[in-house]
Amino acid sequence: KDYSKSEPPFMLDHSSDTLSKVGYVKEVWFSDVKEKLMLMARVFNTGSDTHDEVINRLTFKPPTITDGSVGFKNSYESTENSDGEIELTDGKIREFSTTPFPAGYESGGLITQR
């Protein structure tokens, strides 16, 4: 997908709080070598403690933020594989969060609905 005009938000968490937005997603691609979705994000360099901390964690060697959670809302397509598992086949990212686990765990885990 081309994210050059939409630039989905890069969030600290899944909240819609304005202060949770620390930047935006610039590029998204799937790495066949690493077998995972990859993205490039930009973090606002506002000088605030929160933004400085995110920048420091992303640029530390090795980085302390190494994964996150991608939100698609309802803009995705999926299929069921031969093992009965749901697989994402297409989608447009709504937001990316530094939360290192998907939303939905407050009720004991994710529930797949079709």
CSV table of N, CA, C and O in Angstrom, one decimal:
chain,number,residue,atom,x,y,z
A,1,LYS,N,0.8,-1.2,0.0
A,1,LYS,CA,0.0,0.0,0.0
A,1,LYS,C,0.9,1.2,0.0
A,1,LYS,O,2.0,1.2,0.5
A,2,ASP,N,0.4,2.3,-0.5
A,2,ASP,CA,1.1,3.6,-0.6
A,2,ASP,C,0.6,4.4,0.6
A,2,ASP,O,-0.5,4.8,0.7
A,3,TYR,N,1.5,4.6,1.6
A,3,TYR,CA,1.2,5.4,2.8
A,3,TYR,C,1.7,6.8,2.7
A,3,TYR,O,1.7,7.5,3.7
A,4,SER,N,2.2,7.3,1.6
A,4,SER,CA,2.8,8.6,1.4
A,4,SER,C,1.8,9.7,1.7
A,4,SER,O,2.2,10.8,2.2
A,5,LYS,N,0.5,9.5,1.5
A,5,LYS,CA,-0.5,10.6,1.8
A,5,LYS,C,-1.2,10.4,3.1
A,5,LYS,O,-1.6,11.3,3.7
A,6,SER,N,-1.4,9.1,3.5
A,6,SER,CA,-2.2,8.9,4.7
A,6,SER,C,-1.4,8.9,5.9
A,6,SER,O,-1.9,9.3,7.0
A,7,GLU,N,-0.2,8.5,5.9
A,7,GLU,CA,0.7,8.4,7.1
A,7,GLU,C,0.0,8.0,8.4
A,7,GLU,O,-0.3,8.9,9.2
A,8,PRO,N,-0.3,6.8,8.5
A,8,PRO,CA,-1.0,6.3,9.8
A,8,PRO,C,-0.2,6.7,11.0
A,8,PRO,O,1.1,6.8,11.0
A,9,PRO,N,-0.8,7.0,12.1
A,9,PRO,CA,-0.1,7.4,13.3
A,9,PRO,C,0.7,6.3,13.9
A,9,PRO,O,0.4,5.1,13.9
A,10,PHE,N,1.8,6.7,14.5
A,10,PHE,CA,2.7,5.8,15.3
A,10,PHE,C,2.4,6.2,16.8
A,10,PHE,O,2.6,7.3,17.2
A,11,MET,N,1.8,5.3,17.5
A,11,MET,CA,1.3,5.5,18.8
A,11,MET,C,2.1,4.8,19.9
A,11,MET,O,2.7,3.8,19.7
A,12,LEU,N,2.0,5.4,21.1
A,12,LEU,CA,2.6,4.7,22.3
A,12,LEU,C,1.8,3.5,22.7
A,12,LEU,O,2.3,2.5,23.1
A,13,ASP,N,0.5,3.6,22.5
A,13,ASP,CA,-0.5,2.5,22.9
A,13,ASP,C,-1.7,2.6,22.0
A,13,ASP,O,-1.7,3.4,21.0
A,14,HIS,N,-2.7,1.8,22.3
A,14,HIS,CA,-3.8,1.8,21.4
A,14,HIS,C,-4.9,2.8,21.7
A,14,HIS,O,-6.0,2.8,21.1
A,15,SER,N,-4.6,3.7,22.6
A,15,SER,CA,-5.6,4.8,23.0
A,15,SER,C,-5.7,5.8,21.8
A,15,SER,O,-4.8,5.9,21.0
A,16,SER,N,-6.8,6.5,21.8
A,16,SER,CA,-6.9,7.6,20.8
A,16,SER,C,-6.6,8.9,21.4
A,16,SER,O,-6.8,10.0,20.8
A,17,ASP,N,-5.9,8.9,22.6
A,17,ASP,CA,-5.4,10.1,23.2
A,17,ASP,C,-4.4,10.8,22.3
A,17,ASP,O,-3.4,10.2,21.8
A,18,THR,N,-4.6,12.1,22.1
A,18,THR,CA,-3.7,12.9,21.2
A,18,THR,C,-2.2,12.8,21.7
A,18,THR,O,-1.3,12.7,20.8
A,19,LEU,N,-2.0,12.7,22.9
A,19,LEU,CA,-0.6,12.7,23.4
A,19,LEU,C,0.1,11.3,23.2
A,19,LEU,O,1.3,11.2,23.4
A,20,SER,N,-0.7,10.3,22.9
A,20,SER,CA,-0.1,9.0,22.6
A,20,SER,C,0.5,8.9,21.2
A,20,SER,O,1.3,8.0,21.0
A,21,LYS,N,0.2,9.9,20.3
A,21,LYS,CA,0.8,9.9,19.0
A,21,LYS,C,2.2,10.5,19.1
A,21,LYS,O,2.3,11.6,19.5
A,22,VAL,N,3.2,9.7,18.8
A,22,VAL,CA,4.6,10.1,18.8
A,22,VAL,C,5.2,10.3,17.4
A,22,VAL,O,6.3,10.8,17.3
A,23,GLY,N,4.4,9.9,16.4
A,23,GLY,CA,5.0,10.1,15.0
A,23,GLY,C,4.0,9.5,14.0
A,23,GLY,O,2.8,9.5,14.3
A,24,TYR,N,4.6,9.0,12.9
A,24,TYR,CA,3.7,8.5,11.9
A,24,TYR,C,4.5,7.4,11.1
A,24,TYR,O,5.7,7.3,11.1
A,25,VAL,N,3.7,6.5,10.5
A,25,VAL,CA,4.3,5.4,9.7
A,25,VAL,C,4.6,6.0,8.3
A,25,VAL,O,3.7,6.6,7.6
A,26,LYS,N,5.8,5.7,7.8
A,26,LYS,CA,6.2,6.2,6.5
A,26,LYS,C,6.2,5.2,5.4
A,26,LYS,O,5.7,5.4,4.3
A,27,GLU,N,6.6,3.9,5.7
A,27,GLU,CA,6.6,2.8,4.8
A,27,GLU,C,6.3,1.5,5.5
A,27,GLU,O,6.6,1.4,6.7
A,28,VAL,N,5.7,0.6,4.7
A,28,VAL,CA,5.3,-0.7,5.2
A,28,VAL,C,5.7,-1.7,4.2
A,28,VAL,O,5.4,-1.5,3.0
A,29,TRP,N,6.3,-2.9,4.6
A,29,TRP,CA,6.6,-3.9,3.6
A,29,TRP,C,6.7,-5.3,4.4
A,29,TRP,O,6.8,-5.3,5.6
A,30,PHE,N,6.6,-6.3,3.6
A,30,PHE,CA,6.8,-7.7,4.2
A,30,PHE,C,8.2,-8.2,3.8
A,30,PHE,O,8.5,-8.2,2.6
A,31,SER,N,8.9,-8.6,4.8
A,31,SER,CA,10.3,-9.2,4.6
A,31,SER,C,10.2,-10.7,4.4
A,31,SER,O,9.8,-11.4,5.4
A,32,ASP,N,10.4,-11.2,3.2
A,32,ASP,CA,10.5,-12.6,3.1
A,32,ASP,C,11.6,-13.3,3.8
A,32,ASP,O,11.5,-14.4,4.3
A,33,VAL,N,12.7,-12.6,4.0
A,33,VAL,CA,13.9,-13.1,4.7
A,33,VAL,C,13.6,-13.3,6.2
A,33,VAL,O,13.8,-14.3,6.8
A,34,LYS,N,13.0,-12.2,6.8
A,34,LYS,CA,12.6,-12.3,8.2
A,34,LYS,C,11.3,-12.9,8.5
A,34,LYS,O,10.9,-13.1,9.6
A,35,GLU,N,10.5,-13.0,7.4
A,35,GLU,CA,9.1,-13.6,7.5
A,35,GLU,C,8.3,-12.8,8.5
A,35,GLU,O,7.6,-13.3,9.4
A,36,LYS,N,8.3,-11.5,8.3
A,36,LYS,CA,7.5,-10.6,9.2
A,36,LYS,C,7.2,-9.3,8.5
A,36,LYS,O,7.9,-8.9,7.5
A,37,LEU,N,6.2,-8.6,9.0
A,37,LEU,CA,5.8,-7.3,8.5
A,37,LEU,C,6.8,-6.3,9.1
A,37,LEU,O,7.1,-6.3,10.2
A,38,MET,N,7.3,-5.4,8.2
A,38,MET,CA,8.3,-4.4,8.6
A,38,MET,C,7.7,-3.0,8.3
A,38,MET,O,6.9,-2.9,7.5
A,39,LEU,N,8.2,-2.0,9.1
A,39,LEU,CA,7.7,-0.7,8.8
A,39,LEU,C,8.8,0.3,9.2
A,39,LEU,O,9.7,0.0,10.0
A,40,MET,N,8.7,1.5,8.5
A,40,MET,CA,9.6,2.6,8.9
A,40,MET,C,8.7,3.7,9.4
A,40,MET,O,7.6,4.0,8.8
A,41,ALA,N,9.0,4.2,10.6
A,41,ALA,CA,8.2,5.2,11.3
A,41,ALA,C,9.1,6.4,11.5
A,41,ALA,O,10.3,6.3,11.7
A,42,ARG,N,8.5,7.6,11.6
A,42,ARG,CA,9.1,8.8,11.9
A,42,ARG,C,8.6,9.2,13.3
A,42,ARG,O,7.4,9.2,13.5
A,43,VAL,N,9.5,9.7,14.2
A,43,VAL,CA,9.1,10.1,15.5
A,43,VAL,C,9.3,11.6,15.6
A,43,VAL,O,10.3,12.1,15.1
A,44,PHE,N,8.3,12.4,16.0
A,44,PHE,CA,8.4,13.8,16.2
A,44,PHE,C,9.5,14.1,17.2
A,44,PHE,O,9.5,13.6,18.3
A,45,ASN,N,10.4,15.0,16.8
A,45,ASN,CA,11.5,15.4,17.7
A,45,ASN,C,11.1,16.8,18.3
A,45,ASN,O,11.6,17.8,17.9
A,46,THR,N,10.2,16.7,19.3
A,46,THR,CA,9.6,17.9,19.8
A,46,THR,C,10.4,18.4,21.1
A,46,THR,O,10.2,19.5,21.6
A,47,GLY,N,11.3,17.6,21.5
A,47,GLY,CA,12.1,17.9,22.7
A,47,GLY,C,11.4,17.5,24.0
A,47,GLY,O,11.9,17.7,25.1
A,48,SER,N,10.2,16.9,23.9
A,48,SER,CA,9.5,16.5,25.1
A,48,SER,C,10.1,15.2,25.7
A,48,SER,O,10.8,14.5,24.9
A,49,ASP,N,10.0,15.0,26.9
A,49,ASP,CA,10.6,13.8,27.6
A,49,ASP,C,10.1,12.5,26.9
A,49,ASP,O,10.9,11.6,26.7
A,50,THR,N,8.8,12.4,26.6
A,50,THR,CA,8.2,11.2,26.0
A,50,THR,C,8.8,11.0,24.6
A,50,THR,O,9.2,9.8,24.3
A,51,HIS,N,8.9,12.0,23.8
A,51,HIS,CA,9.4,11.8,22.4
A,51,HIS,C,10.9,11.5,22.5
A,51,HIS,O,11.4,10.6,21.7
A,52,ASP,N,11.6,12.2,23.4
A,52,ASP,CA,13.1,11.9,23.5
A,52,ASP,C,13.3,10.4,24.0
A,52,ASP,O,14.2,9.8,23.5
A,53,GLU,N,12.4,9.9,24.9
A,53,GLU,CA,12.6,8.6,25.3
A,53,GLU,C,12.3,7.6,24.2
A,53,GLU,O,13.0,6.6,24.0
A,54,VAL,N,11.3,7.8,23.4
A,54,VAL,CA,11.0,6.9,22.2
A,54,VAL,C,12.2,6.9,21.2
A,54,VAL,O,12.6,5.9,20.8
A,55,ILE,N,12.7,8.1,20.9
A,55,ILE,CA,13.8,8.2,20.0
A,55,ILE,C,15.0,7.5,20.6
A,55,ILE,O,15.7,6.7,19.9
A,56,ASN,N,15.3,7.7,21.9
A,56,ASN,CA,16.4,7.0,22.5
A,56,ASN,C,16.3,5.5,22.5
A,56,ASN,O,17.2,4.7,22.3
A,57,ARG,N,15.1,5.0,22.7
A,57,ARG,CA,14.8,3.5,22.7
A,57,ARG,C,14.9,2.9,21.3
A,57,ARG,O,15.3,1.8,21.2
A,58,LEU,N,14.6,3.7,20.3
A,58,LEU,CA,14.7,3.2,18.9
A,58,LEU,C,16.1,3.3,18.4
A,58,LEU,O,16.5,2.5,17.6
A,59,THR,N,16.9,4.2,18.9
A,59,THR,CA,18.3,4.4,18.4
A,59,THR,C,19.3,3.7,19.3
A,59,THR,O,20.5,3.7,18.9
A,60,PHE,N,19.0,3.3,20.5
A,60,PHE,CA,19.9,2.6,21.4
A,60,PHE,C,20.4,1.3,20.7
A,60,PHE,O,19.8,0.7,19.9
A,61,LYS,N,21.7,1.0,21.0
A,61,LYS,CA,22.3,-0.2,20.4
A,61,LYS,C,22.3,-1.3,21.4
A,61,LYS,O,23.1,-1.2,22.4
A,62,PRO,N,21.6,-2.4,21.3
A,62,PRO,CA,20.5,-2.7,20.3
A,62,PRO,C,19.2,-1.9,20.8
A,62,PRO,O,19.1,-1.6,21.9
A,63,PRO,N,18.4,-1.6,19.8
A,63,PRO,CA,17.1,-0.9,20.2
A,63,PRO,C,16.3,-1.6,21.2
A,63,PRO,O,16.3,-2.9,21.2
A,64,THR,N,15.7,-0.9,22.1
A,64,THR,CA,14.8,-1.5,23.1
A,64,THR,C,13.4,-1.6,22.7
A,64,THR,O,12.6,-2.3,23.4
A,65,ILE,N,13.0,-1.0,21.6
A,65,ILE,CA,11.7,-1.1,21.0
A,65,ILE,C,12.0,-1.9,19.7
A,65,ILE,O,12.5,-1.4,18.8
A,66,THR,N,11.6,-3.2,19.7
A,66,THR,CA,11.9,-4.0,18.6
A,66,THR,C,10.7,-4.6,17.9
A,66,THR,O,10.8,-5.2,16.8
A,67,ASP,N,9.5,-4.4,18.5
A,67,ASP,CA,8.3,-4.8,17.8
A,67,ASP,C,7.1,-4.0,18.3
A,67,ASP,O,7.3,-3.0,19.1
A,68,GLY,N,6.0,-4.3,17.9
A,68,GLY,CA,4.8,-3.5,18.2
A,68,GLY,C,3.5,-4.2,17.8
A,68,GLY,O,3.5,-5.4,17.5
A,69,SER,N,2.5,-3.4,17.7
A,69,SER,CA,1.2,-3.9,17.3
A,69,SER,C,0.6,-3.1,16.2
A,69,SER,O,0.7,-1.8,16.2
A,70,VAL,N,0.1,-3.7,15.2
A,70,VAL,CA,-0.5,-3.1,14.0
A,70,VAL,C,-2.0,-3.1,14.1
A,70,VAL,O,-2.6,-4.2,14.3
A,71,GLY,N,-2.6,-2.0,14.0
A,71,GLY,CA,-4.1,-1.9,14.0
A,71,GLY,C,-4.6,-1.7,12.5
A,71,GLY,O,-4.2,-0.8,11.8
A,72,PHE,N,-5.6,-2.6,12.1
A,72,PHE,CA,-6.2,-2.5,10.8
A,72,PHE,C,-7.6,-2.1,10.9
A,72,PHE,O,-8.2,-1.7,9.8
A,73,LYS,N,-8.2,-2.1,12.1
A,73,LYS,CA,-9.7,-1.9,12.2
A,73,LYS,C,-10.4,-2.8,11.3
A,73,LYS,O,-10.2,-4.0,11.4
A,74,ASN,N,-11.2,-2.3,10.3
A,74,ASN,CA,-12.0,-3.2,9.4
A,74,ASN,C,-11.4,-3.2,8.0
A,74,ASN,O,-12.1,-3.8,7.1
A,75,SER,N,-10.3,-2.6,7.8
A,75,SER,CA,-9.7,-2.5,6.4
A,75,SER,C,-8.7,-3.6,6.2
A,75,SER,O,-7.5,-3.4,6.0
A,76,TYR,N,-9.2,-4.9,6.2
A,76,TYR,CA,-8.3,-6.0,5.9
A,76,TYR,C,-9.1,-7.1,5.2
A,76,TYR,O,-10.3,-7.2,5.3
A,77,GLU,N,-8.4,-8.1,4.6
A,77,GLU,CA,-9.0,-9.3,4.0
A,77,GLU,C,-8.3,-10.5,4.6
A,77,GLU,O,-7.0,-10.4,4.8
A,78,SER,N,-9.0,-11.6,4.8
A,78,SER,CA,-8.3,-12.8,5.4
A,78,SER,C,-8.9,-14.0,4.7
A,78,SER,O,-10.0,-14.0,4.2
A,79,THR,N,-8.2,-15.1,4.9
A,79,THR,CA,-8.7,-16.4,4.5
A,79,THR,C,-8.4,-17.4,5.6
A,79,THR,O,-7.6,-17.1,6.5
A,80,GLU,N,-9.1,-18.5,5.5
A,80,GLU,CA,-8.8,-19.6,6.4
A,80,GLU,C,-7.9,-20.6,5.7
A,80,GLU,O,-8.2,-21.1,4.6
A,81,ASN,N,-6.8,-21.0,6.4
A,81,ASN,CA,-5.9,-22.0,5.8
A,81,ASN,C,-6.3,-23.4,6.1
A,81,ASN,O,-7.4,-23.6,6.7
A,82,SER,N,-5.6,-24.4,5.6
A,82,SER,CA,-6.0,-25.8,5.7
A,82,SER,C,-6.0,-26.3,7.2
A,82,SER,O,-6.6,-27.3,7.5
A,83,ASP,N,-5.3,-25.5,8.1
A,83,ASP,CA,-5.3,-25.9,9.5
A,83,ASP,C,-6.5,-25.2,10.3
A,83,ASP,O,-6.5,-25.3,11.5
A,84,GLY,N,-7.3,-24.4,9.5
A,84,GLY,CA,-8.4,-23.7,10.2
A,84,GLY,C,-8.0,-22.4,10.8
A,84,GLY,O,-8.7,-21.8,11.5
A,85,GLU,N,-6.8,-21.9,10.5
A,85,GLU,CA,-6.3,-20.7,11.1
A,85,GLU,C,-6.6,-19.5,10.1
A,85,GLU,O,-6.6,-19.7,8.9
A,86,ILE,N,-6.9,-18.4,10.7
A,86,ILE,CA,-7.1,-17.2,9.9
A,86,ILE,C,-5.8,-16.6,9.5
A,86,ILE,O,-5.0,-16.3,10.3
A,87,GLU,N,-5.7,-16.3,8.2
A,87,GLU,CA,-4.5,-15.6,7.7
A,87,GLU,C,-4.8,-14.3,7.0
A,87,GLU,O,-5.7,-14.3,6.2
A,88,LEU,N,-4.1,-13.3,7.3
A,88,LEU,CA,-4.3,-12.0,6.7
A,88,LEU,C,-3.7,-12.1,5.3
A,88,LEU,O,-2.6,-12.5,5.1
A,89,THR,N,-4.5,-11.6,4.3
A,89,THR,CA,-4.1,-11.7,2.9
A,89,THR,C,-3.9,-10.3,2.4
A,89,THR,O,-3.2,-10.1,1.4
A,90,ASP,N,-4.6,-9.3,2.9
A,90,ASP,CA,-4.4,-7.9,2.5
A,90,ASP,C,-5.0,-7.0,3.6
A,90,ASP,O,-5.8,-7.4,4.4
A,91,GLY,N,-4.5,-5.7,3.6
A,91,GLY,CA,-5.0,-4.8,4.6
A,91,GLY,C,-4.3,-3.5,4.5
A,91,GLY,O,-3.2,-3.4,3.8
A,92,LYS,N,-4.9,-2.5,5.0
A,92,LYS,CA,-4.3,-1.1,5.1
A,92,LYS,C,-4.2,-0.7,6.5
A,92,LYS,O,-5.2,-0.7,7.3
A,93,ILE,N,-3.0,-0.4,7.0
A,93,ILE,CA,-2.7,-0.1,8.4
A,93,ILE,C,-3.5,1.2,8.8
A,93,ILE,O,-3.4,2.2,8.1
A,94,ARG,N,-4.1,1.1,9.9
A,94,ARG,CA,-4.8,2.3,10.5
A,94,ARG,C,-3.9,3.0,11.5
A,94,ARG,O,-3.9,4.2,11.6
A,95,GLU,N,-3.1,2.2,12.3
A,95,GLU,CA,-2.2,2.7,13.2
A,95,GLU,C,-1.2,1.7,13.6
A,95,GLU,O,-1.4,0.5,13.5
A,96,PHE,N,0.0,2.1,14.1
A,96,PHE,CA,1.0,1.3,14.6
A,96,PHE,C,1.3,1.7,16.1
A,96,PHE,O,1.3,2.9,16.3
A,97,SER,N,1.4,0.8,17.0
A,97,SER,CA,1.6,1.1,18.4
A,97,SER,C,2.9,0.4,18.9
A,97,SER,O,3.2,-0.7,18.5
A,98,THR,N,3.6,1.0,19.8
A,98,THR,CA,4.7,0.4,20.5
A,98,THR,C,4.3,-0.7,21.5
A,98,THR,O,5.1,-1.3,22.0
A,99,THR,N,3.0,-0.8,21.7
A,99,THR,CA,2.5,-1.9,22.6
A,99,THR,C,3.0,-3.2,22.0
A,99,THR,O,2.7,-3.5,20.9
A,100,PRO,N,3.8,-4.0,22.8
A,100,PRO,CA,4.4,-5.2,22.2
A,100,PRO,C,3.4,-6.4,22.2
A,100,PRO,O,3.9,-7.5,22.2
A,101,PHE,N,2.2,-6.2,22.3
A,101,PHE,CA,1.2,-7.2,22.2
A,101,PHE,C,-0.1,-6.7,21.6
A,101,PHE,O,-0.4,-5.5,21.8
A,102,PRO,N,-0.9,-7.5,21.0
A,102,PRO,CA,-2.1,-7.0,20.3
A,102,PRO,C,-3.2,-6.6,21.3
A,102,PRO,O,-3.2,-7.0,22.5
A,103,ALA,N,-4.1,-5.8,20.9
A,103,ALA,CA,-5.2,-5.4,21.7
A,103,ALA,C,-6.1,-6.6,21.9
A,103,ALA,O,-6.1,-7.6,21.1
A,104,GLY,N,-7.0,-6.6,22.9
A,104,GLY,CA,-7.9,-7.7,23.1
A,104,GLY,C,-7.6,-8.6,24.3
A,104,GLY,O,-8.4,-9.4,24.7
A,105,TYR,N,-6.4,-8.4,24.8
A,105,TYR,CA,-6.0,-9.3,25.9
A,105,TYR,C,-6.7,-8.9,27.3
A,105,TYR,O,-6.6,-9.7,28.2
A,106,GLU,N,-7.3,-7.8,27.3
A,106,GLU,CA,-8.0,-7.5,28.6
A,106,GLU,C,-9.1,-8.4,28.9
A,106,GLU,O,-9.6,-8.5,30.0
A,107,SER,N,-9.6,-9.1,27.8
A,107,SER,CA,-10.7,-10.1,28.0
A,107,SER,C,-10.2,-11.5,27.9
A,107,SER,O,-11.0,-12.4,27.6
A,108,GLY,N,-8.9,-11.7,28.1
A,108,GLY,CA,-8.3,-13.1,28.1
A,108,GLY,C,-7.7,-13.5,26.8
A,108,GLY,O,-7.2,-14.6,26.7
A,109,GLY,N,-7.7,-12.7,25.7
A,109,GLY,CA,-7.1,-13.1,24.5
A,109,GLY,C,-7.9,-12.6,23.3
A,109,GLY,O,-9.0,-12.1,23.4
A,110,LEU,N,-7.3,-12.8,22.1
A,110,LEU,CA,-8.0,-12.3,20.9
A,110,LEU,C,-9.0,-13.4,20.5
A,110,LEU,O,-8.9,-14.6,20.6
A,111,ILE,N,-10.1,-12.9,19.9
A,111,ILE,CA,-11.2,-13.7,19.4
A,111,ILE,C,-11.3,-13.4,17.9
A,111,ILE,O,-11.5,-12.3,17.6
A,112,THR,N,-11.2,-14.4,17.1
A,112,THR,CA,-11.3,-14.3,15.7
A,112,THR,C,-12.8,-14.4,15.3
A,112,THR,O,-13.4,-15.4,15.7
A,113,GLN,N,-13.3,-13.4,14.6
A,113,GLN,CA,-14.6,-13.5,14.1
A,113,GLN,C,-14.6,-13.3,12.6
A,113,GLN,O,-13.9,-12.5,12.1
A,114,ARG,N,-15.5,-14.0,12.0
A,114,ARG,CA,-15.6,-13.9,10.5
A,114,ARG,C,-17.0,-13.5,10.2
A,114,ARG,O,-18.0,-13.9,10.8
